[in-house]
CSV table of C-alpha atoms and ligand atoms in Angstrom, one decimal:
chain,number,residue,atom,x,y,z
A,3,MET,CA,9.0,-2.5,65.7
A,4,GLY,CA,12.7,-3.0,65.6
A,5,ILE,CA,14.1,-4.8,62.6
A,6,HIS,CA,15.0,-7.8,64.6
A,7,HIS,CA,12.0,-7.6,67.0
A,8,ALA,CA,9.8,-10.7,67.0
A,9,PRO,CA,6.6,-9.6,68.9
A,10,GLU,CA,4.6,-12.3,70.6
A,11,ILE,CA,1.1,-11.5,69.1
A,12,SER,CA,-0.7,-14.3,71.0
A,13,PRO,CA,0.7,-16.7,73.7
A,14,GLY,CA,3.4,-18.7,72.0
A,15,ILE,CA,2.9,-17.2,68.5
A,16,PHE,CA,5.5,-14.7,67.3
A,17,TYR,CA,5.4,-12.4,64.3
A,18,VAL,CA,8.6,-12.8,62.4
A,19,GLY,CA,7.5,-11.2,59.0
A,20,VAL,CA,9.5,-8.5,57.2
A,21,LYS,CA,8.5,-5.2,55.9
A,22,ASP,CA,9.1,-4.1,52.3
A,23,TRP,CA,8.5,-0.4,52.2
A,24,ASN,CA,9.9,0.3,48.8
A,25,LEU,CA,8.4,-2.2,46.4
A,26,PRO,CA,6.8,0.1,43.7
A,27,LEU,CA,4.7,-2.5,41.8
A,28,PHE,CA,3.3,-5.8,43.0
A,29,ASP,CA,3.4,-8.6,40.3
A,30,VAL,CA,4.9,-5.8,38.1
A,31,LEU,CA,1.3,-4.8,37.8
A,32,THR,CA,-0.4,-3.0,40.7
A,33,PRO,CA,1.2,0.1,42.2
A,34,LEU,CA,1.9,-0.1,46.0
A,35,THR,CA,1.5,3.2,47.7
A,36,ARG,CA,2.3,1.9,51.1
A,37,GLY,CA,4.6,-1.0,50.5
A,38,SER,CA,3.8,-4.5,51.7
A,39,SER,CA,5.0,-7.1,54.2
A,40,TYR,CA,5.8,-10.8,53.9
A,41,ASN,CA,4.4,-12.2,57.1
A,42,SER,CA,5.7,-15.2,58.8
A,43,TYR,CA,4.6,-16.6,62.2
A,44,LEU,CA,6.5,-18.8,64.6
A,45,VAL,CA,4.3,-21.1,66.7
A,46,LYS,CA,6.1,-22.4,69.8
A,47,GLY,CA,5.0,-25.4,71.8
A,48,GLU,CA,7.4,-28.1,72.9
A,49,ARG,CA,8.3,-28.1,69.3
A,50,THR,CA,8.3,-25.1,66.9
A,51,ALA,CA,6.9,-24.5,63.5
A,52,LEU,CA,7.3,-21.5,61.1
A,53,LEU,CA,4.2,-20.6,59.1
A,54,ASP,CA,5.5,-19.4,55.7
A,55,SER,CA,9.0,-17.9,55.0
A,56,THR,CA,9.7,-14.7,53.1
A,57,HIS,CA,10.4,-13.0,49.8
A,58,PRO,CA,13.8,-13.6,48.2
A,59,GLY,CA,16.2,-10.9,49.4
A,60,PHE,CA,14.8,-10.6,52.9
A,61,GLU,CA,16.2,-14.0,54.2
A,62,GLU,CA,18.7,-12.6,56.6
A,63,GLU,CA,16.2,-10.2,58.2
A,64,TRP,CA,13.7,-13.0,58.5
A,65,ALA,CA,16.2,-15.3,60.0
A,66,GLY,CA,17.3,-12.6,62.4
A,67,LYS,CA,13.8,-12.3,63.8
A,68,VAL,CA,13.3,-16.0,64.0
A,69,SER,CA,16.5,-16.3,66.0
A,70,ARG,CA,15.2,-13.9,68.6
A,71,VAL,CA,13.0,-16.9,69.6
A,72,ILE,CA,14.9,-20.0,68.4
A,73,PRO,CA,17.9,-20.6,66.0
A,74,LEU,CA,16.7,-21.3,62.5
A,75,ALA,CA,18.5,-24.6,62.6
A,76,ASP,CA,16.4,-25.8,65.5
A,77,VAL,CA,12.9,-25.1,64.0
A,78,ASP,CA,11.0,-28.4,63.7
A,79,TYR,CA,8.6,-27.6,60.8
A,80,LEU,CA,8.3,-25.1,58.1
A,81,VAL,CA,4.7,-24.8,56.8
A,82,MET,CA,4.4,-23.6,53.2
A,83,ASN,CA,0.8,-22.4,53.0
A,84,HIS,CA,1.5,-21.1,49.4
A,85,ALA,CA,4.2,-21.7,46.9
A,86,GLU,CA,4.3,-18.1,45.5
A,87,PRO,CA,7.8,-16.8,46.0
A,88,ASP,CA,6.8,-13.8,48.2
A,89,HIS,CA,6.0,-16.4,51.0
A,90,ALA,CA,8.0,-19.5,49.9
A,91,GLY,CA,11.1,-17.9,48.2
A,92,ALA,CA,13.3,-18.3,51.3
A,93,ILE,CA,12.8,-22.1,51.4
A,94,PRO,CA,16.2,-22.8,49.8
A,95,TYR,CA,17.9,-20.5,52.4
A,96,PHE,CA,16.1,-22.4,55.1
A,97,LEU,CA,17.1,-25.8,53.7
A,98,GLU,CA,20.7,-24.8,53.8
A,99,ARG,CA,20.6,-23.8,57.4
A,100,ASN,CA,18.1,-26.2,58.8
A,101,LYS,CA,18.8,-29.9,58.2
A,102,LYS,CA,15.9,-31.6,59.9
A,103,ALA,CA,12.6,-29.7,59.5
A,104,PRO,CA,10.1,-31.1,56.9
A,105,ILE,CA,8.4,-28.6,54.6
A,106,VAL,CA,4.7,-29.1,55.4
A,107,LEU,CA,2.5,-28.5,52.4
A,108,SER,CA,-0.4,-29.8,50.2
A,109,GLU,CA,0.0,-32.4,47.6
A,110,LYS,CA,0.0,-29.8,44.8
A,111,GLY,CA,2.3,-27.7,47.0
A,112,ALA,CA,4.8,-30.6,47.1
A,113,LYS,CA,5.1,-30.6,43.3
A,114,MET,CA,5.5,-26.8,43.2
A,115,ALA,CA,8.1,-26.9,46.1
A,116,SER,CA,10.2,-29.3,44.0
A,117,THR,CA,9.8,-27.3,40.8
A,118,TYR,CA,10.3,-23.9,42.2
A,119,PHE,CA,12.6,-24.4,45.1
A,120,GLY,CA,14.3,-27.8,44.5
A,121,VAL,CA,13.0,-29.2,47.8
A,122,PRO,CA,14.2,-32.9,47.9
A,123,GLU,CA,11.4,-35.5,48.4
A,124,ALA,CA,12.8,-36.5,51.8
A,125,ARG,CA,12.1,-33.1,53.2
A,126,LEU,CA,8.4,-33.0,52.0
A,127,LYS,CA,5.6,-33.6,54.4
A,128,VAL,CA,2.2,-33.6,52.5
A,129,VAL,CA,-0.9,-32.8,54.6
A,130,LYS,CA,-4.6,-33.0,53.8
A,131,ASP,CA,-7.6,-31.0,54.9
A,132,GLY,CA,-8.1,-31.7,58.7
A,133,ASP,CA,-4.7,-33.2,59.3
A,134,THR,CA,-2.9,-32.0,62.4
A,135,ILE,CA,0.6,-31.8,63.8
A,136,ASP,CA,1.0,-31.9,67.5
A,137,LEU,CA,3.7,-29.4,68.6
A,138,GLY,CA,3.2,-30.3,72.4
A,139,GLY,CA,0.9,-27.6,73.8
A,140,LYS,CA,0.1,-26.2,70.4
A,141,THR,CA,-1.6,-27.9,67.4
A,142,LEU,CA,-1.4,-27.1,63.8
A,143,ARG,CA,-4.5,-28.0,61.9
A,144,PHE,CA,-4.5,-27.7,58.1
A,145,MET,CA,-7.4,-26.5,55.9
A,146,ASP,CA,-7.6,-26.9,52.2
A,147,ALA,CA,-7.8,-23.4,50.7
A,148,ALA,CA,-7.3,-24.2,47.0
A,149,TRP,CA,-7.4,-21.1,44.6
A,150,LEU,CA,-6.9,-18.7,47.4
A,151,HIS,CA,-4.8,-17.6,45.6
A,152,TRP,CA,-3.2,-20.6,43.8
A,153,PRO,CA,-4.4,-24.2,43.6
A,154,GLU,CA,-2.0,-25.5,46.2
A,155,VAL,CA,-2.9,-23.1,49.1
A,156,ILE,CA,-3.7,-24.3,52.6
A,157,PHE,CA,-4.5,-22.4,55.7
A,158,THR,CA,-3.0,-23.3,59.0
A,159,TYR,CA,-5.1,-23.1,62.3
A,160,VAL,CA,-3.8,-23.1,65.8
A,161,PRO,CA,-6.9,-24.0,67.9
A,162,GLU,CA,-5.3,-23.3,71.3
A,163,ASN,CA,-5.1,-19.6,70.3
A,164,GLY,CA,-7.9,-19.4,67.8
A,165,PHE,CA,-5.2,-18.2,65.3
A,166,LEU,CA,-5.7,-18.6,61.6
A,167,SER,CA,-2.8,-18.2,59.2
A,168,SER,CA,-4.8,-17.4,56.1
A,169,CYS,CA,-2.0,-16.6,53.6
A,170,ASP,CA,-3.2,-14.1,50.9
A,171,PHE,CA,-6.8,-14.4,52.0
A,172,PHE,CA,-7.7,-11.4,54.3
A,173,ALA,CA,-4.4,-9.8,53.3
A,174,THR,CA,-3.5,-6.1,52.7
A,175,HIS,CA,-0.6,-4.6,51.0
A,176,SER,CA,0.8,-2.3,53.7
A,177,ALA,CA,4.2,-2.3,55.3
A,178,ASP,CA,2.8,-0.2,58.1
A,179,GLY,CA,1.4,-1.5,61.4
A,180,LEU,CA,1.5,-4.8,63.2
A,181,PHE,CA,-2.2,-4.8,64.0
A,182,GLU,CA,-5.1,-3.3,62.0
A,183,ASP,CA,-5.7,-0.3,64.2
A,184,GLU,CA,-2.2,1.0,63.4
A,185,VAL,CA,-2.8,1.3,59.7
A,186,GLU,CA,-4.3,4.6,58.5
A,187,GLY,CA,-6.7,4.2,55.6
A,188,LEU,CA,-6.7,0.4,56.0
A,189,GLN,CA,-10.1,-0.3,54.5
A,190,ALA,CA,-9.2,1.1,51.0
A,191,LEU,CA,-5.9,-1.0,51.0
A,192,PHE,CA,-7.8,-4.0,52.2
A,193,LYS,CA,-10.4,-3.6,49.4
A,194,ALA,CA,-7.7,-3.0,46.7
A,195,TYR,CA,-5.9,-6.3,47.8
A,196,TRP,CA,-9.1,-8.2,47.6
A,197,ALA,CA,-9.9,-6.8,44.2
A,198,GLU,CA,-6.5,-7.3,42.6
A,199,ILE,CA,-5.6,-10.7,43.9
A,200,LEU,CA,-8.7,-12.6,45.1
A,201,MET,CA,-11.7,-11.2,43.3
A,202,PRO,CA,-11.2,-13.6,40.3
A,203,PHE,CA,-11.7,-16.5,42.8
A,204,ARG,CA,-14.9,-15.3,44.4
A,205,ALA,CA,-16.7,-18.6,44.6
A,206,PHE,CA,-13.8,-20.3,46.4
A,207,GLY,CA,-13.6,-17.2,48.7
A,208,LYS,CA,-17.3,-17.5,49.6
A,209,LYS,CA,-16.9,-21.1,50.8
A,210,ALA,CA,-13.8,-20.2,52.8
A,211,VAL,CA,-15.6,-17.3,54.6
A,212,GLU,CA,-18.5,-19.6,55.4
A,213,ARG,CA,-16.1,-22.2,56.7
A,214,VAL,CA,-14.0,-19.8,58.8
A,215,ARG,CA,-17.3,-18.4,60.4
A,216,MET,CA,-17.9,-21.9,61.8
A,217,MET,CA,-14.5,-22.0,63.5
A,218,ASP,CA,-13.4,-20.4,66.7
A,219,VAL,CA,-11.2,-17.8,65.0
A,220,ARG,CA,-10.0,-15.1,67.4
A,221,MET,CA,-7.0,-13.7,65.4
A,222,ILE,CA,-6.2,-13.8,61.7
A,223,GLY,CA,-2.6,-13.7,60.6
A,224,PRO,CA,-2.6,-13.0,56.8
A,225,SER,CA,0.6,-13.2,54.8
A,226,HIS,CA,0.6,-9.4,53.9
A,227,GLY,CA,-0.4,-6.4,56.0
A,228,PRO,CA,-1.6,-6.2,59.5
A,229,VAL,CA,-2.7,-9.0,61.9
A,230,ARG,CA,-6.5,-8.8,62.3
A,231,ARG,CA,-8.1,-9.0,65.7
A,232,ASP,CA,-11.5,-7.7,64.7
A,233,VAL,CA,-12.4,-11.1,63.1
A,234,LYS,CA,-16.1,-10.2,62.7
A,235,HIS,CA,-15.3,-7.1,60.7
A,236,VAL,CA,-13.0,-9.0,58.4
A,237,LEU,CA,-15.5,-11.8,57.8
A,238,ASP,CA,-18.4,-9.5,57.3
A,239,THR,CA,-16.5,-7.4,54.8
A,240,TYR,CA,-15.3,-10.5,52.9
A,241,ALA,CA,-18.9,-12.0,53.0
A,242,ALA,CA,-20.1,-9.0,51.0
A,243,TRP,CA,-17.2,-9.1,48.6
A,244,THR,CA,-17.3,-12.8,48.0
A,245,ASP,CA,-21.1,-12.6,47.5
A,246,GLY,CA,-20.5,-9.9,44.9
A,247,VAL,CA,-22.6,-7.3,46.5
A,248,THR,CA,-22.7,-4.3,44.2
A,249,ARG,CA,-23.7,-0.7,44.7
A,250,CYS,CA,-25.7,1.7,42.5
A,251,LYS,CA,-22.4,2.6,40.9
A,252,ALA,CA,-20.7,2.7,37.5
A,253,THR,CA,-17.0,2.5,36.7
A,254,MET,CA,-16.0,4.1,33.5
A,255,VAL,CA,-12.7,3.0,31.8
A,256,TYR,CA,-11.5,5.0,28.8
A,257,VAL,CA,-8.7,6.3,26.7
A,258,SER,CA,-8.9,9.4,24.5
A,259,MET,CA,-6.6,10.7,21.7
A,260,TRP,CA,-8.0,14.0,20.7
A,261,THR,CA,-10.5,14.6,23.6
A,262,HIS,CA,-13.5,13.3,21.6
A,263,THR,CA,-13.8,10.1,23.6
A,264,GLU,CA,-13.2,12.0,26.8
A,265,THR,CA,-15.9,14.5,26.1
A,266,MET,CA,-18.3,11.7,25.6
A,267,VAL,CA,-17.2,10.0,28.8
A,268,ARG,CA,-17.5,13.2,30.9
A,269,SER,CA,-21.0,13.9,29.4
A,270,PHE,CA,-22.1,10.4,30.1
A,271,MET,CA,-20.7,10.7,33.6
A,272,GLU,CA,-22.8,13.8,34.3
A,273,ALA,CA,-25.9,12.2,32.9
A,274,LEU,CA,-25.4,9.1,35.2
A,275,ARG,CA,-25.0,11.4,38.2
A,276,ARG,CA,-28.2,13.3,37.3
A,277,GLU,CA,-29.9,9.9,37.5
A,278,GLY,CA,-28.5,9.2,41.0
A,279,VAL,CA,-25.8,6.8,39.9
A,280,GLU,CA,-22.4,7.0,41.6
A,281,VAL,CA,-19.7,7.2,39.0
A,282,VAL,CA,-15.9,6.9,38.9
A,283,ALA,CA,-13.7,7.2,35.8
A,284,HIS,CA,-10.3,5.7,35.0
A,285,ASN,CA,-8.2,7.1,32.3
A,286,LEU,CA,-6.1,4.3,30.8
A,287,ALA,CA,-3.4,6.8,29.9
A,288,ARG,CA,-2.5,7.0,33.6
A,289,LEU,CA,-4.1,4.0,35.1
A,290,ASP,CA,-3.7,2.7,38.7
A,291,GLU,CA,-4.6,-0.9,38.3
A,292,GLY,CA,-5.3,-1.3,42.0
A,293,GLU,CA,-7.7,1.6,42.2
A,294,LEU,CA,-9.6,0.3,39.1
A,295,ALA,CA,-9.8,-3.1,40.6
A,296,ALA,CA,-11.1,-1.8,43.9
A,297,ASP,CA,-13.8,0.3,42.1
A,298,LEU,CA,-14.9,-2.7,40.0
A,299,ALA,CA,-15.3,-4.8,43.2
A,300,ASP,CA,-18.6,-3.1,44.1
A,301,SER,CA,-19.7,-1.6,40.7
A,302,ARG,CA,-23.0,-2.7,39.2
A,303,ALA,CA,-22.1,-1.2,35.8
A,304,LEU,CA,-19.1,-0.8,33.5
A,305,VAL,CA,-18.7,1.8,30.7
A,306,LEU,CA,-15.7,1.1,28.4
A,307,ALA,CA,-14.8,3.9,25.9
A,308,SER,CA,-12.2,3.8,23.1
A,309,PRO,CA,-11.3,5.8,20.0
A,310,SER,CA,-10.5,3.8,16.9
A,311,VAL,CA,-6.9,3.2,16.0
A,312,LEU,CA,-6.3,1.8,12.5
A,313,GLY,CA,-9.9,0.6,12.5
A,314,GLY,CA,-9.7,-1.3,15.8
A,315,MET,CA,-9.7,-0.5,19.6
A,316,HIS,CA,-7.0,1.7,20.9
A,317,PRO,CA,-4.3,-0.7,22.4
A,318,ARG,CA,-4.7,0.8,25.9
A,319,ALA,CA,-8.5,0.0,25.6
A,320,VAL,CA,-7.6,-3.6,24.7
A,321,TYR,CA,-5.5,-3.7,27.9
A,322,GLY,CA,-8.3,-2.1,30.0
A,323,ALA,CA,-10.7,-4.7,28.7
A,324,SER,CA,-8.3,-7.7,29.2
A,325,LEU,CA,-7.8,-6.4,32.8
A,326,VAL,CA,-11.5,-6.3,33.5
A,327,LYS,CA,-12.0,-9.7,32.1
A,328,ALA,CA,-9.2,-11.2,34.2
A,329,LEU,CA,-10.4,-9.6,37.4
A,330,LYS,CA,-13.9,-11.1,37.0
A,331,PRO,CA,-15.7,-8.3,38.8
A,332,PRO,CA,-19.4,-8.7,39.9
A,333,VAL,CA,-20.5,-6.1,37.3
A,334,LYS,CA,-23.9,-6.8,35.8
A,335,TYR,CA,-24.4,-4.1,33.0
A,336,ALA,CA,-22.3,-2.4,30.5
A,337,ALA,CA,-22.5,0.5,27.9
A,338,VAL,CA,-19.9,1.2,25.3
A,339,LEU,CA,-18.8,4.5,23.9
A,340,ALA,CA,-16.6,4.8,20.8
A,341,SER,CA,-15.2,7.6,18.6
A,342,TYR,CA,-14.0,7.0,15.1
A,343,GLY,CA,-12.4,9.0,12.4
A,344,TRP,CA,-13.0,7.4,9.0
A,345,VAL,CA,-14.4,3.9,9.5
A,346,LYS,CA,-17.0,2.6,11.9
A,347,GLY,CA,-16.7,-0.7,13.9
A,348,VAL,CA,-14.6,0.1,17.0
A,349,GLY,CA,-17.9,0.0,19.1
A,350,LYS,CA,-18.5,-3.6,18.0
A,351,ALA,CA,-14.8,-4.5,18.9
A,352,VAL,CA,-15.2,-3.0,22.4
A,353,VAL,CA,-18.4,-5.0,22.9
A,354,GLU,CA,-16.6,-8.2,21.9
A,355,ALA,CA,-13.8,-7.4,24.3
A,356,LEU,CA,-16.1,-7.2,27.3
A,357,PRO,CA,-16.3,-10.2,29.7
A,358,SER,CA,-19.1,-12.6,28.9
A,359,GLY,CA,-22.1,-12.5,31.3
A,360,ILE,CA,-22.4,-8.8,31.4
A,361,GLU,CA,-25.6,-7.3,29.8
A,362,VAL,CA,-24.6,-4.7,27.3
A,363,VAL,CA,-27.4,-2.1,27.3
A,364,GLY,CA,-26.2,-0.1,24.4
A,365,THR,CA,-23.3,1.1,22.2
A,366,LEU,CA,-22.8,4.6,20.9
A,367,GLU,CA,-20.3,5.3,18.2
A,368,VAL,CA,-19.7,8.8,17.2
A,369,ASN,CA,-17.8,10.2,14.2
A,370,GLY,CA,-15.3,12.9,15.2
A,371,PRO,CA,-16.2,15.4,18.0
A,372,ALA,CA,-19.6,14.9,19.6
A,373,THR,CA,-22.2,17.5,18.8
A,374,GLU,CA,-25.8,18.2,19.8
A,375,GLY,CA,-27.2,15.1,18.2
A,376,PRO,CA,-24.7,12.7,19.8
A,377,PHE,CA,-25.0,14.5,23.2
A,378,SER,CA,-28.7,13.7,23.3
A,379,GLU,CA,-27.9,10.0,22.4
A,380,ILE,CA,-25.3,10.0,25.1
A,381,ASP,CA,-27.9,11.2,27.6
A,382,ALA,CA,-30.4,8.7,26.4
A,383,LEU,CA,-27.9,5.8,26.7
A,384,ALA,CA,-26.9,7.0,30.2
A,385,ARG,CA,-30.6,7.1,31.3
A,386,LYS,CA,-31.0,3.5,29.9
A,387,LEU,CA,-28.0,2.3,31.8
A,388,ALA,CA,-29.1,4.1,35.0
A,389,ALA,CA,-32.5,2.5,34.8
A,390,ARG,CA,-30.9,-1.0,34.7
A,391,VAL,CA,-28.5,-0.2,37.5
A,392,LYS,CA,-31.3,1.1,39.7
A,393,SER,CA,-33.6,-1.8,38.9
A,394,VAL,CA,-31.5,-4.2,41.1
B,26,FEO,FE1,1.2,-13.2,48.5
B,26,FEO,FE2,-0.1,-15.3,46.1
B,26,FEO,O1,1.2,-14.5,47.1
């Protein structure tokens, strides 16, 4: 796809998004291995509408693509599905070059557009769930999608094409590929995006999936990553994730200073595997937050392990626990491993740092290097956790 190419992905709907191949971290948090894209779609009937804009810094490239179909100044509507700047950051640029098009958004979106982008009141057009705009031969129908991923979010549906502009929902961080079959290893990227961005809002996602299933959706245009034509696959996958379907799997999150904690973790891991539990381990000393989030998305158990530092949790373990808490994974059971030098108590601190609603099946706190006695306790705790995991 040429830099100024604007492919027609469905009759009268053009992809005018931009590719960001070099962004190392999204939200200065999750590493991006394959870049991302800031998708924007132009819907052309007798009148035209842009669905979302772009990330600051990419305005010229975006406008160049739009101008392959229509000059930016002649666009009739700009829909702001979401106020986050990766999609709405080019609104000030748009307003300077287009003096007529209203910015179409939700009521909450209107407040954000004023605060974030200085959109004057006269340019705001607030829409509610079910409202439509007739473009002449094309219709925009708006759907409330609050908390997917911010409270102001809306989806835009074009019934003539069965096209759903779903913003962050159903998105993937990948600069590669216009359509899903052009992206190698898509499913892992798709899952990581779900886990990093939307897993904390599972209940809202579940309702949205159910609603989209009832609609005639034949193509999904998310705001990052490839356009999806296999709608059934996307909905089935999201139905499992939003339902919180877990596997017989444990995710271990740990940090170790003098290998004592790591030895406990490795031993626990082997014991879980002997019991038939799938296990992955993430070392907080070199964490990929996206990979951790993706593993948590379908794990039934969590094991958090920390050495004591000045009588409390290692600061990286505090970070790991806070990340798990924020992501709200569907984990049901937990075990805690801790290693201490001169004072006990870190195990209790780790338990207290875990998200509420997770059943802690046991805590094992060992002084210094694990020896034969603790190893049998590690095995016993692993068997206890495995029994709970397999009981579901
Ligand atoms: Fe891709 Fe919530 O912005």
